[in-house]
Short mmCIF file of C-alpha atoms and ligand atoms in Angstrom, two decimals:
data_model
loop_
_atom_site.label_atom_id
_atom_site.label_comp_id
_atom_site.label_asym_id
_atom_site.label_seq_id
_atom_site.Cartn_x
_atom_site.Cartn_y
_atom_site.Cartn_z
CA UNK A 106 0.00 0.00 0.00
CA UNK A 107 3.03 2.24 -0.08
CA UNK A 108 3.68 2.23 -3.78
CA UNK A 109 0.36 2.39 -5.58
CA UNK A 110 0.12 3.41 -9.23
CA UNK A 111 -2.47 6.18 -9.36
CA UNK A 112 -4.26 8.01 -12.14
CA UNK A 113 -5.96 11.35 -11.53
CA UNK A 114 -8.20 12.42 -14.43
CA UNK A 115 -8.82 16.12 -15.05
CA UNK A 116 -10.37 18.39 -17.67
CA UNK A 117 -8.28 18.84 -20.80
CA UNK A 118 -6.01 21.85 -20.42
CA UNK A 119 -5.66 21.40 -16.66
CA UNK A 120 -2.95 18.70 -16.66
CA UNK A 121 0.01 20.95 -15.86
CA UNK A 122 -1.87 22.70 -13.08
CA UNK A 123 -2.84 19.33 -11.61
CA UNK A 124 0.76 18.13 -11.84
CA UNK A 125 1.86 21.07 -9.68
CA UNK A 126 -1.01 20.51 -7.25
CA UNK A 127 -0.19 16.81 -6.88
CA UNK A 128 3.38 17.69 -6.03
CA UNK A 129 2.21 20.22 -3.45
CA UNK A 130 -0.09 17.69 -1.78
CA UNK A 131 2.10 14.56 -1.86
CA UNK A 132 5.61 15.94 -2.29
CA UNK A 133 5.97 13.39 -5.13
CA UNK A 134 6.50 13.92 -8.83
CA UNK A 135 3.69 12.84 -11.07
CA UNK A 136 3.73 12.44 -14.81
CA UNK A 137 1.62 14.48 -17.14
CA UNK A 138 -0.75 12.39 -19.27
CA UNK A 139 -3.45 13.34 -21.71
CA UNK A 140 -6.47 14.21 -19.56
CA UNK A 141 -4.77 13.57 -16.24
CA UNK A 142 -1.72 12.86 -14.15
CA UNK A 143 -0.24 9.52 -13.12
CA UNK A 144 2.00 8.92 -10.14
CA UNK A 145 3.14 6.32 -7.64
CA UNK A 146 2.17 7.09 -4.08
CA UNK A 147 1.21 5.64 -0.72
CA UNK A 148 -2.33 4.92 0.52
CA UNK A 149 -2.01 7.92 2.84
CA UNK A 150 -1.46 10.09 -0.26
CA UNK A 151 -4.61 8.66 -1.83
CA UNK A 152 -6.56 9.99 1.14
CA UNK A 153 -4.72 13.32 1.11
CA UNK A 154 -5.30 13.78 -2.63
CA UNK A 155 -9.01 13.12 -2.23
CA UNK A 156 -9.19 15.57 0.64
CA UNK A 157 -7.09 18.38 -0.79
CA UNK A 158 -7.12 18.26 -4.58
CA UNK A 159 -9.22 20.99 -6.16
CA UNK A 160 -8.41 20.02 -9.74
CA UNK A 161 -8.77 16.28 -10.21
CA UNK A 162 -12.09 14.59 -10.93
CA UNK A 163 -11.24 11.46 -8.96
CA UNK A 164 -8.33 9.41 -7.58
CA UNK A 165 -8.02 5.99 -9.23
CA UNK A 166 -5.73 3.14 -8.19
CA UNK A 167 -4.52 1.13 -11.16
CA UNK A 168 -4.88 -2.61 -10.52
CA UNK A 169 -3.88 -4.11 -13.86
CA UNK A 170 -2.62 -3.28 -17.31
CA UNK A 171 -2.84 -6.08 -19.86
CA UNK A 172 -2.90 -6.62 -23.62
CA UNK A 173 -6.18 -7.71 -25.21
CA UNK A 174 -7.61 -8.52 -28.60
CA UNK A 175 -11.07 -9.79 -27.79
CA UNK A 176 -13.76 -9.62 -25.12
CA UNK A 177 -12.51 -12.98 -23.80
CA UNK A 178 -9.14 -11.38 -23.10
CA UNK A 179 -10.92 -8.65 -21.12
CA UNK A 180 -12.69 -11.33 -19.10
CA UNK A 181 -9.44 -13.14 -18.31
CA UNK A 182 -7.63 -9.93 -17.38
CA UNK A 183 -10.42 -8.78 -15.06
CA UNK A 184 -10.71 -12.22 -13.50
CA UNK A 185 -7.06 -12.28 -12.51
CA UNK A 186 -7.25 -9.10 -10.39
CA UNK A 187 -7.40 -9.77 -6.61
CA UNK A 188 -10.55 -7.68 -6.10
CA UNK A 189 -11.08 -9.16 -2.64
CA UNK A 190 -8.12 -7.10 -1.41
CA UNK A 191 -10.31 -4.06 -2.02
CA UNK A 192 -13.93 -4.95 -1.39
CA UNK A 193 -16.28 -7.77 -0.43
CA UNK A 194 -19.02 -9.54 -2.38
CA UNK A 195 -21.56 -7.99 0.01
CA UNK A 196 -20.87 -4.61 -1.61
CA UNK A 197 -22.53 -3.54 -4.84
CA UNK A 198 -20.31 -2.39 -7.69
CA UNK A 199 -20.37 -0.77 -11.09
CA UNK A 200 -17.95 -0.88 -14.01
CA UNK A 201 -17.52 2.19 -16.21
CA UNK A 202 -15.59 1.83 -19.44
CA UNK A 203 -13.91 4.41 -21.60
CA UNK A 204 -12.13 3.67 -24.85
CA UNK A 205 -9.71 5.26 -27.24
CA UNK A 206 -9.09 3.55 -30.59
CA UNK A 207 -10.42 0.24 -29.29
CA UNK A 208 -11.16 -2.23 -32.10
CA UNK A 209 -14.04 -3.75 -30.10
CA UNK A 210 -17.48 -3.15 -31.52
CA UNK A 211 -19.50 -2.70 -28.34
CA UNK A 212 -18.34 -0.89 -25.25
CA UNK A 213 -21.44 -2.19 -23.45
CA UNK A 214 -20.48 -5.77 -24.17
CA UNK A 215 -16.90 -5.12 -23.07
CA UNK A 216 -18.24 -3.68 -19.80
CA UNK A 217 -20.51 -6.71 -19.36
CA UNK A 218 -17.61 -9.14 -19.75
CA UNK A 219 -15.48 -7.26 -17.23
CA UNK A 220 -18.37 -7.09 -14.77
CA UNK A 221 -18.98 -10.86 -15.16
CA UNK A 222 -15.29 -11.57 -14.54
CA UNK A 223 -15.32 -9.58 -11.29
CA UNK A 224 -18.52 -11.25 -10.08
CA UNK A 225 -17.34 -14.75 -11.14
CA UNK A 226 -14.07 -14.36 -9.29
CA UNK A 227 -15.92 -13.46 -6.08
CA UNK A 228 -18.41 -16.31 -6.57
CA UNK A 229 -15.66 -18.87 -7.12
CA UNK A 230 -13.71 -17.78 -4.04
CA UNK A 231 -16.49 -16.97 -1.61
CA UNK A 232 -19.65 -18.53 -3.01
CA UNK A 233 -21.25 -15.07 -3.13
CA UNK A 234 -21.81 -13.01 -6.26
CA UNK A 235 -21.77 -9.25 -5.64
CA UNK A 236 -24.68 -7.17 -6.98
CA UNK A 237 -24.27 -4.62 -9.70
CA UNK A 238 -25.80 -1.21 -8.96
CA UNK A 239 -25.51 1.27 -11.78
CA UNK A 240 -27.15 4.14 -9.85
CA UNK A 241 -25.53 4.18 -6.43
CA UNK A 242 -22.82 1.56 -6.34
CA UNK A 243 -20.79 1.15 -3.17
CA UNK A 244 -17.68 0.48 -5.23
CA UNK A 245 -16.80 1.90 -8.64
CA UNK A 246 -14.43 0.21 -11.07
CA UNK A 247 -13.09 1.90 -14.18
CA UNK A 248 -11.84 0.17 -17.32
CA UNK A 249 -9.89 2.04 -19.96
CA UNK A 250 -9.34 0.45 -23.37
CA UNK A 251 -6.70 1.65 -25.78
CA UNK A 252 -6.08 0.03 -29.16
CA UNK A 253 -4.30 -2.91 -27.52
CA UNK A 254 -4.43 -2.63 -23.75
CA UNK A 255 -6.96 -2.84 -20.94
CA UNK A 256 -6.21 -0.86 -17.78
CA UNK A 257 -8.36 -1.55 -14.74
CA UNK A 258 -8.76 0.86 -11.85
CA UNK A 259 -10.58 0.95 -8.54
CA UNK A 260 -11.99 4.35 -7.67
CA UNK A 261 -11.28 5.84 -4.24
CA UNK A 262 -13.38 8.99 -4.57
CA UNK A 263 -16.99 7.83 -4.95
CA UNK A 264 -18.97 10.80 -6.18
CA UNK A 265 -16.74 12.85 -8.51
CA UNK A 266 -14.58 15.32 -6.61
CA UNK A 267 -16.15 18.42 -8.13
CA UNK A 268 -19.02 17.63 -5.78
CA UNK A 269 -17.55 19.27 -2.72
CA UNK A 270 -20.60 18.67 -0.59
CA UNK A 271 -21.64 22.30 -0.15
CA UNK A 272 -23.57 23.09 -3.31
CA UNK A 273 -27.29 22.54 -3.21
CA UNK A 274 -28.46 25.70 -4.92
CA UNK A 275 -27.41 26.19 -8.52
CA UNK A 276 -28.32 28.48 -11.36
CA UNK A 277 -28.82 27.47 -14.96
CA UNK A 278 -25.21 26.87 -15.91
CA UNK A 279 -23.09 26.53 -12.81
CA UNK A 280 -19.41 25.95 -13.25
CA UNK A 281 -18.00 22.74 -11.94
CA UNK A 282 -16.01 23.44 -8.79
CA UNK A 283 -12.97 21.75 -10.35
CA UNK A 284 -13.13 24.14 -13.32
CA UNK A 285 -13.53 27.19 -11.05
CA UNK A 286 -10.45 25.97 -9.17
CA UNK A 287 -8.59 25.52 -12.48
CA UNK A 288 -9.44 29.11 -13.43
CA UNK A 289 -8.08 30.31 -10.09
CA UNK A 290 -4.91 28.24 -10.51
CA UNK A 291 -4.38 29.34 -14.13
CA UNK A 292 -4.82 32.98 -13.19
CA UNK A 293 -1.99 32.60 -10.69
CA UNK A 294 -4.14 34.17 -7.95
CA UNK A 295 -1.92 34.33 -4.88
CA UNK A 296 -4.71 34.39 -2.25
CA UNK A 297 -3.33 37.77 -1.14
CA UNK A 298 -4.93 40.17 -3.63
CA UNK A 299 -8.68 40.89 -3.63
CA UNK A 300 -10.75 38.67 -5.88
CA UNK A 301 -14.08 39.64 -7.44
CA UNK A 302 -16.56 37.76 -9.65
CA UNK A 303 -19.13 40.31 -10.91
CA UNK A 304 -21.29 37.61 -12.62
CA UNK A 305 -21.05 35.14 -9.75
CA UNK A 306 -24.20 33.04 -10.30
CA UNK A 307 -24.30 30.43 -7.55
CA UNK A 308 -20.91 31.64 -6.34
CA UNK A 309 -18.64 28.79 -7.37
CA UNK A 310 -15.54 30.86 -8.17
CA UNK A 311 -15.86 33.09 -5.11
CA UNK A 312 -16.51 30.17 -2.75
CA UNK A 313 -13.55 28.17 -4.09
CA UNK A 314 -11.40 31.30 -3.70
CA UNK A 315 -12.64 31.95 -0.17
CA UNK A 316 -11.84 28.38 0.87
CA UNK A 317 -8.34 28.76 -0.57
CA UNK A 318 -7.89 32.09 1.24
CA UNK A 319 -8.88 30.32 4.49
CA UNK A 320 -6.56 27.34 3.91
CA UNK A 321 -9.54 24.97 3.86
CA UNK A 322 -9.40 21.51 2.31
CA UNK A 323 -11.53 21.11 -0.83
CA UNK A 324 -13.14 17.89 0.44
CA UNK A 325 -13.69 18.84 4.07
CA UNK A 326 -17.47 18.64 3.67
CA UNK A 327 -17.96 15.32 1.94
CA UNK A 328 -17.60 11.55 2.14
CA UNK A 329 -15.36 9.45 -0.11
CA UNK A 330 -15.43 6.06 -1.78
CA UNK A 331 -12.27 4.94 0.05
CA UNK A 332 -14.25 4.90 3.32
CA UNK A 333 -15.91 1.71 1.99
CA UNK A 334 -12.77 -0.03 0.74
CA UNK A 335 -10.92 -2.76 2.65
CA UNK A 336 -7.66 -0.79 3.24
CA UNK A 337 -9.57 2.04 4.96
CA UNK A 338 -8.20 2.90 8.40
CA UNK A 339 -10.50 5.30 10.25
CA UNK A 340 -7.71 6.47 12.59
CA UNK A 341 -5.47 7.55 9.71
CA UNK A 342 -8.37 9.34 8.06
CA UNK A 343 -9.33 11.17 11.27
CA UNK A 344 -5.71 12.23 11.65
CA UNK A 345 -5.60 13.68 8.12
CA UNK A 346 -8.91 15.47 8.64
CA UNK A 347 -7.72 16.93 11.95
CA UNK A 348 -4.46 18.12 10.35
CA UNK A 349 -6.45 19.77 7.58
CA UNK A 350 -8.66 21.59 10.09
CA UNK A 351 -5.60 22.81 12.00
CA UNK A 352 -4.35 24.46 8.82
CA UNK A 353 -7.46 26.63 8.48
CA UNK A 354 -7.02 30.33 9.20
CA UNK A 355 -8.81 33.65 8.75
CA UNK A 356 -8.94 34.76 5.10
CA UNK A 357 -5.70 36.10 3.66
CA UNK A 358 -7.54 38.10 0.97
CA UNK A 359 -11.01 39.62 0.58
CA UNK A 360 -13.31 37.81 -1.85
CA UNK A 361 -16.39 39.33 -3.48
CA UNK A 362 -19.17 38.20 -5.78
CA UNK A 363 -22.16 39.92 -7.33
CA UNK A 364 -24.89 39.07 -9.82
CA UNK A 365 -27.68 40.97 -11.46
CA UNK A 366 -30.12 38.23 -10.43
CA UNK A 367 -30.94 38.52 -6.74
CA UNK A 368 -32.07 34.91 -6.68
CA UNK A 369 -28.51 33.94 -7.63
CA UNK A 370 -27.04 36.09 -4.88
CA UNK A 371 -29.28 34.22 -2.42
CA UNK A 372 -28.08 30.88 -3.77
CA UNK A 373 -24.46 31.98 -3.56
CA UNK A 374 -24.91 33.12 0.03
CA UNK A 375 -26.51 29.85 1.06
CA UNK A 376 -23.77 27.87 -0.69
CA UNK A 377 -21.10 29.95 1.08
CA UNK A 378 -22.78 29.18 4.43
CA UNK A 379 -22.65 25.47 3.74
CA UNK A 380 -19.05 25.74 2.49
CA UNK A 381 -18.04 27.33 5.80
CA UNK A 382 -16.91 30.61 4.22
CA UNK A 383 -19.88 32.90 4.91
CA UNK A 384 -17.52 35.25 6.80
CA UNK A 385 -14.83 35.19 4.10
CA UNK A 386 -16.86 36.21 1.06
CA UNK A 387 -19.26 39.10 0.42
CA UNK A 388 -22.08 38.70 -2.08
CA UNK A 389 -24.14 41.59 -3.43
CA UNK A 390 -26.77 42.15 -6.12
CA UNK A 391 -26.14 44.44 -9.05
CA UNK A 392 -25.34 44.86 -12.71
CA UNK A 393 -21.69 44.21 -13.63
CA UNK A 394 -21.92 47.32 -15.83
CA UNK A 395 -22.63 49.49 -12.82
CA UNK A 396 -20.86 47.94 -9.87
CA UNK A 397 -17.83 49.84 -8.64
CA UNK A 398 -14.73 48.04 -7.39
CA UNK A 399 -15.23 46.46 -3.98
CA UNK A 400 -12.62 47.56 -1.46
CA UNK A 401 -9.81 50.05 -2.06
CA UNK A 402 -6.97 48.00 -3.54
CA UNK A 403 -6.99 46.71 -7.12
CA UNK A 404 -7.26 42.98 -7.52
CA UNK A 405 -8.36 40.21 -9.81
CA UNK A 406 -11.66 39.94 -11.66
CA UNK A 407 -12.40 36.29 -12.46
CA UNK A 408 -15.63 35.22 -14.14
CA UNK A 409 -17.45 33.14 -16.67
CA UNK A 410 -19.77 35.76 -18.07
CA UNK A 411 -23.22 35.10 -19.54
CA UNK A 412 -23.11 33.51 -22.94
CA UNK A 413 -25.72 32.59 -25.53
CA UNK A 414 -29.39 31.79 -25.21
CA UNK A 415 -29.20 29.76 -22.04
CA UNK A 416 -27.53 32.34 -19.78
CA UNK A 417 -28.43 35.60 -21.40
CA UNK A 418 -27.03 38.96 -20.43
CA UNK A 419 -29.39 40.81 -18.11
CA UNK A 420 -29.34 44.29 -16.64
CA UNK A 421 -28.93 47.56 -18.51
CA UNK A 422 -27.48 45.92 -21.63
CA UNK A 423 -29.78 42.88 -21.48
CA UNK A 424 -31.66 41.65 -24.52
CA UNK A 425 -34.89 43.06 -23.09
CA UNK A 426 -33.45 46.57 -22.93
CA UNK A 427 -34.27 49.19 -25.55
CA UNK A 428 -30.60 49.64 -26.38
CA UNK A 429 -30.22 46.00 -27.29
CA UNK A 430 -33.52 45.50 -29.12
CA UNK A 431 -32.79 44.96 -32.80
CA UNK A 432 -34.76 46.76 -35.48
CA UNK A 433 -35.37 43.40 -37.14
CA UNK A 434 -34.36 39.81 -36.59
CA UNK A 435 -35.29 37.26 -34.00
CA UNK A 436 -34.54 36.54 -30.41
CA UNK A 437 -31.14 35.12 -31.16
CA UNK A 438 -30.16 38.31 -32.94
CA UNK A 439 -31.32 40.25 -29.89
CA UNK A 440 -29.07 38.14 -27.73
CA UNK A 441 -26.08 38.56 -29.99
CA UNK A 442 -26.49 42.30 -30.08
CA UNK A 443 -27.24 42.49 -26.36
CA UNK A 444 -24.14 40.47 -25.70
CA UNK A 445 -21.95 42.50 -28.03
CA UNK A 446 -23.06 45.66 -26.31
CA UNK A 447 -22.68 44.11 -22.87
CA UNK A 448 -19.04 43.20 -23.43
CA UNK A 449 -18.13 46.50 -25.04
CA UNK A 450 -19.69 48.36 -22.13
CA UNK A 451 -18.11 46.03 -19.59
CA UNK A 452 -14.69 46.79 -21.04
CA UNK A 453 -15.33 50.58 -20.89
CA UNK A 454 -16.61 50.30 -17.34
CA UNK A 455 -13.53 48.39 -16.26
CA UNK A 456 -11.14 50.71 -18.09
CA UNK A 457 -12.71 53.67 -16.39
CA UNK A 458 -13.28 52.34 -12.89
CA UNK A 459 -10.95 49.38 -12.43
CA UNK A 460 -7.47 50.71 -13.25
CA UNK A 461 -4.77 48.38 -11.99
CA UNK A 462 -7.11 45.34 -11.95
CA UNK A 463 -6.50 42.20 -13.97
CA UNK A 464 -9.55 40.54 -15.51
CA UNK A 465 -9.75 36.86 -16.46
CA UNK A 466 -12.80 35.67 -18.41
CA UNK A 467 -13.65 32.09 -19.32
CA UNK A 468 -15.71 31.88 -22.48
CA UNK A 469 -16.44 29.61 -25.43
CA UNK A 470 -16.57 32.79 -27.54
CA UNK A 471 -13.13 32.97 -29.14
CA UNK A 472 -13.99 36.41 -30.50
CA UNK A 473 -14.56 37.90 -27.06
CA UNK A 474 -11.48 40.19 -27.09
CA UNK A 475 -12.79 41.72 -30.34
CA UNK A 476 -16.24 42.25 -28.83
CA UNK A 477 -14.61 43.97 -25.85
CA UNK A 478 -12.25 45.96 -28.11
CA UNK A 479 -9.43 44.83 -25.86
CA UNK A 480 -6.27 42.94 -26.59
CA UNK A 481 -5.80 39.96 -24.31
CA UNK A 482 -2.42 39.56 -22.64
CA UNK A 483 -2.91 35.79 -22.26
CA UNK A 484 -5.23 33.09 -23.54
CA UNK A 485 -5.36 29.70 -21.82
CA UNK A 486 -7.25 26.85 -23.51
CA UNK A 487 -9.66 25.07 -21.15
CA UNK A 488 -12.57 22.71 -21.63
CA UNK A 489 -15.87 23.19 -19.88
CA UNK A 490 -17.08 19.59 -20.30
CA UNK A 491 -17.27 19.11 -24.07
CA UNK A 492 -17.13 22.86 -24.77
CA UNK A 493 -13.82 24.31 -25.85
CA UNK A 494 -13.17 27.58 -24.04
CA UNK A 495 -10.47 30.15 -23.53
CA UNK A 496 -9.53 31.88 -20.32
CA UNK A 497 -8.60 35.37 -21.52
CA UNK A 498 -6.55 37.80 -19.47
CA UNK A 499 -6.98 41.54 -19.85
CA UNK A 500 -4.91 44.09 -17.96
CA UNK A 501 -6.72 47.26 -16.99
CA UNK A 502 -3.74 49.55 -17.18
CA UNK A 503 -3.98 52.39 -14.67
CA UNK A 504 -4.41 55.78 -16.28
CA UNK A 505 -4.62 54.62 -19.89
CA UNK A 506 -8.31 55.39 -20.28
CA UNK A 507 -7.97 58.85 -18.76
CA UNK A 508 -4.93 59.53 -20.92
CA UNK A 509 -6.69 58.67 -24.17
CA UNK A 510 -9.89 60.43 -23.09
CA UNK A 511 -7.98 63.66 -22.49
CA UNK A 512 -6.24 63.73 -25.85
CA UNK A 513 -7.05 66.92 -27.74
CA UNK A 514 -9.10 66.80 -30.92
C1 LIG B 605 -22.54 31.63 -16.79
S1 LIG B 605 -23.35 32.26 -15.38
C2 LIG B 605 -22.12 32.22 -14.12
C3 LIG B 605 -22.19 30.94 -13.37
C4 LIG B 605 -21.38 30.95 -12.10
N1 LIG B 605 -19.94 30.99 -12.36
C5 LIG B 605 -21.74 29.76 -11.26
O1 LIG B 605 -20.88 28.95 -11.00
O2 LIG B 605 -22.91 29.62 -10.88
C6 LIG B 605 -23.47 33.98 -15.73
C7 LIG B 605 -24.17 34.79 -14.66
O3 LIG B 605 -24.16 36.15 -15.08
C8 LIG B 605 -25.32 36.77 -14.57
N2 LIG B 605 -25.54 38.01 -15.34
C9 LIG B 605 -26.15 38.21 -16.54
N3 LIG B 605 -26.11 39.52 -16.88
C10 LIG B 605 -25.45 40.17 -15.88
C11 LIG B 605 -25.12 41.52 -15.65
N4 LIG B 605 -25.44 42.47 -16.51
N5 LIG B 605 -24.45 41.83 -14.49
C12 LIG B 605 -24.14 40.87 -13.59
N6 LIG B 605 -24.46 39.57 -13.75
C13 LIG B 605 -25.10 39.21 -14.88
C14 LIG B 605 -26.41 35.72 -14.70
O4 LIG B 605 -27.45 35.99 -13.77
C15 LIG B 605 -25.61 34.44 -14.38
O5 LIG B 605 -25.76 34.10 -13.02
#
């Protein structure tokens, strides 16, 4: 249990950030892979990674890696894994399969063969066949097929790690907590400068930031799959949890969020309460086009602004406003124009009132800098689920707006 091969999947674009985080948490060097990080680590690290990682989706222990050509090979490979070291036939399980360039015709059939092999092995050794539960399994197994190899993993996280245990209230398009954390990491926020999300929705970015500013563990409010696995030692887990709580401190930076929808501000506040950071983050209502900088010192604006039909711009530049109403064309046109105007006005507002601030915006709209009439100083590719996005950085240079506004002529 001291030298386990682990795989930590993450959103595409986040691998390098996760690599650095893994090193911070375990002290060990991982290896960057496509869509994740692999490393060798002790069981204690498995618990620590689950508790502290903000970027990975789950922590998987690799149990076998074998060549295959047919479904029968999958069956044999899965049957030779000593599953009983990890769980008992009284526990329900589920197999999830992913594949890349696999020659097999049916992923469902491949999954079925692997599941049968696991159950048959238990039945042969103990006389009991474990149940499969595809909804709420007690144990999750993952199978990954490449063109020629089958890799089998046991999951130690349970529910994916973006579920931190504090979010009950969400808006229409909440960010995953892991993606909000990736935005914070990519921005290089040092947890010392003020942080403000002026389109905060249910508050994901601000709440993640507030927890970081308070030194809180990402998983302090949830349960984990490893608590049901055979190697689980409650004393070790209690020790790690206690150590994590000892590291908590008052916030090192002020964190703010606001949203034009007051219902969202309510959600964000309730989520912050549950996340234990009600005192470390301030939520307000208000239009991003009108809100002045919170606090005195410049800081970081970090947001995923409204985009498209689903999360339309609201407030003074919203599609219902006279300014944004098109002379002709449909609702979509209204949204496009409302959005174009929103971003242009947002940029002017920031240039005028937020000198010295740095703004980072996550958007699937690759033309956003053009709409804002700003030149980005960085663009970081990131995936929001299947949607390709960019995290754009804009520097609100102090004085530039005034300087150009005062030019004669
Ligand atoms: C994509 S969502 C942000 C989701 C958020 N990051 C979360 O995790 O819940 C965009 C948010 O912008 C808000 N919004 C739309 N127009 C706005 C405006 N003019 N000023 C401030 N917020 C606005 C919407 O109410 C919505 O909550």
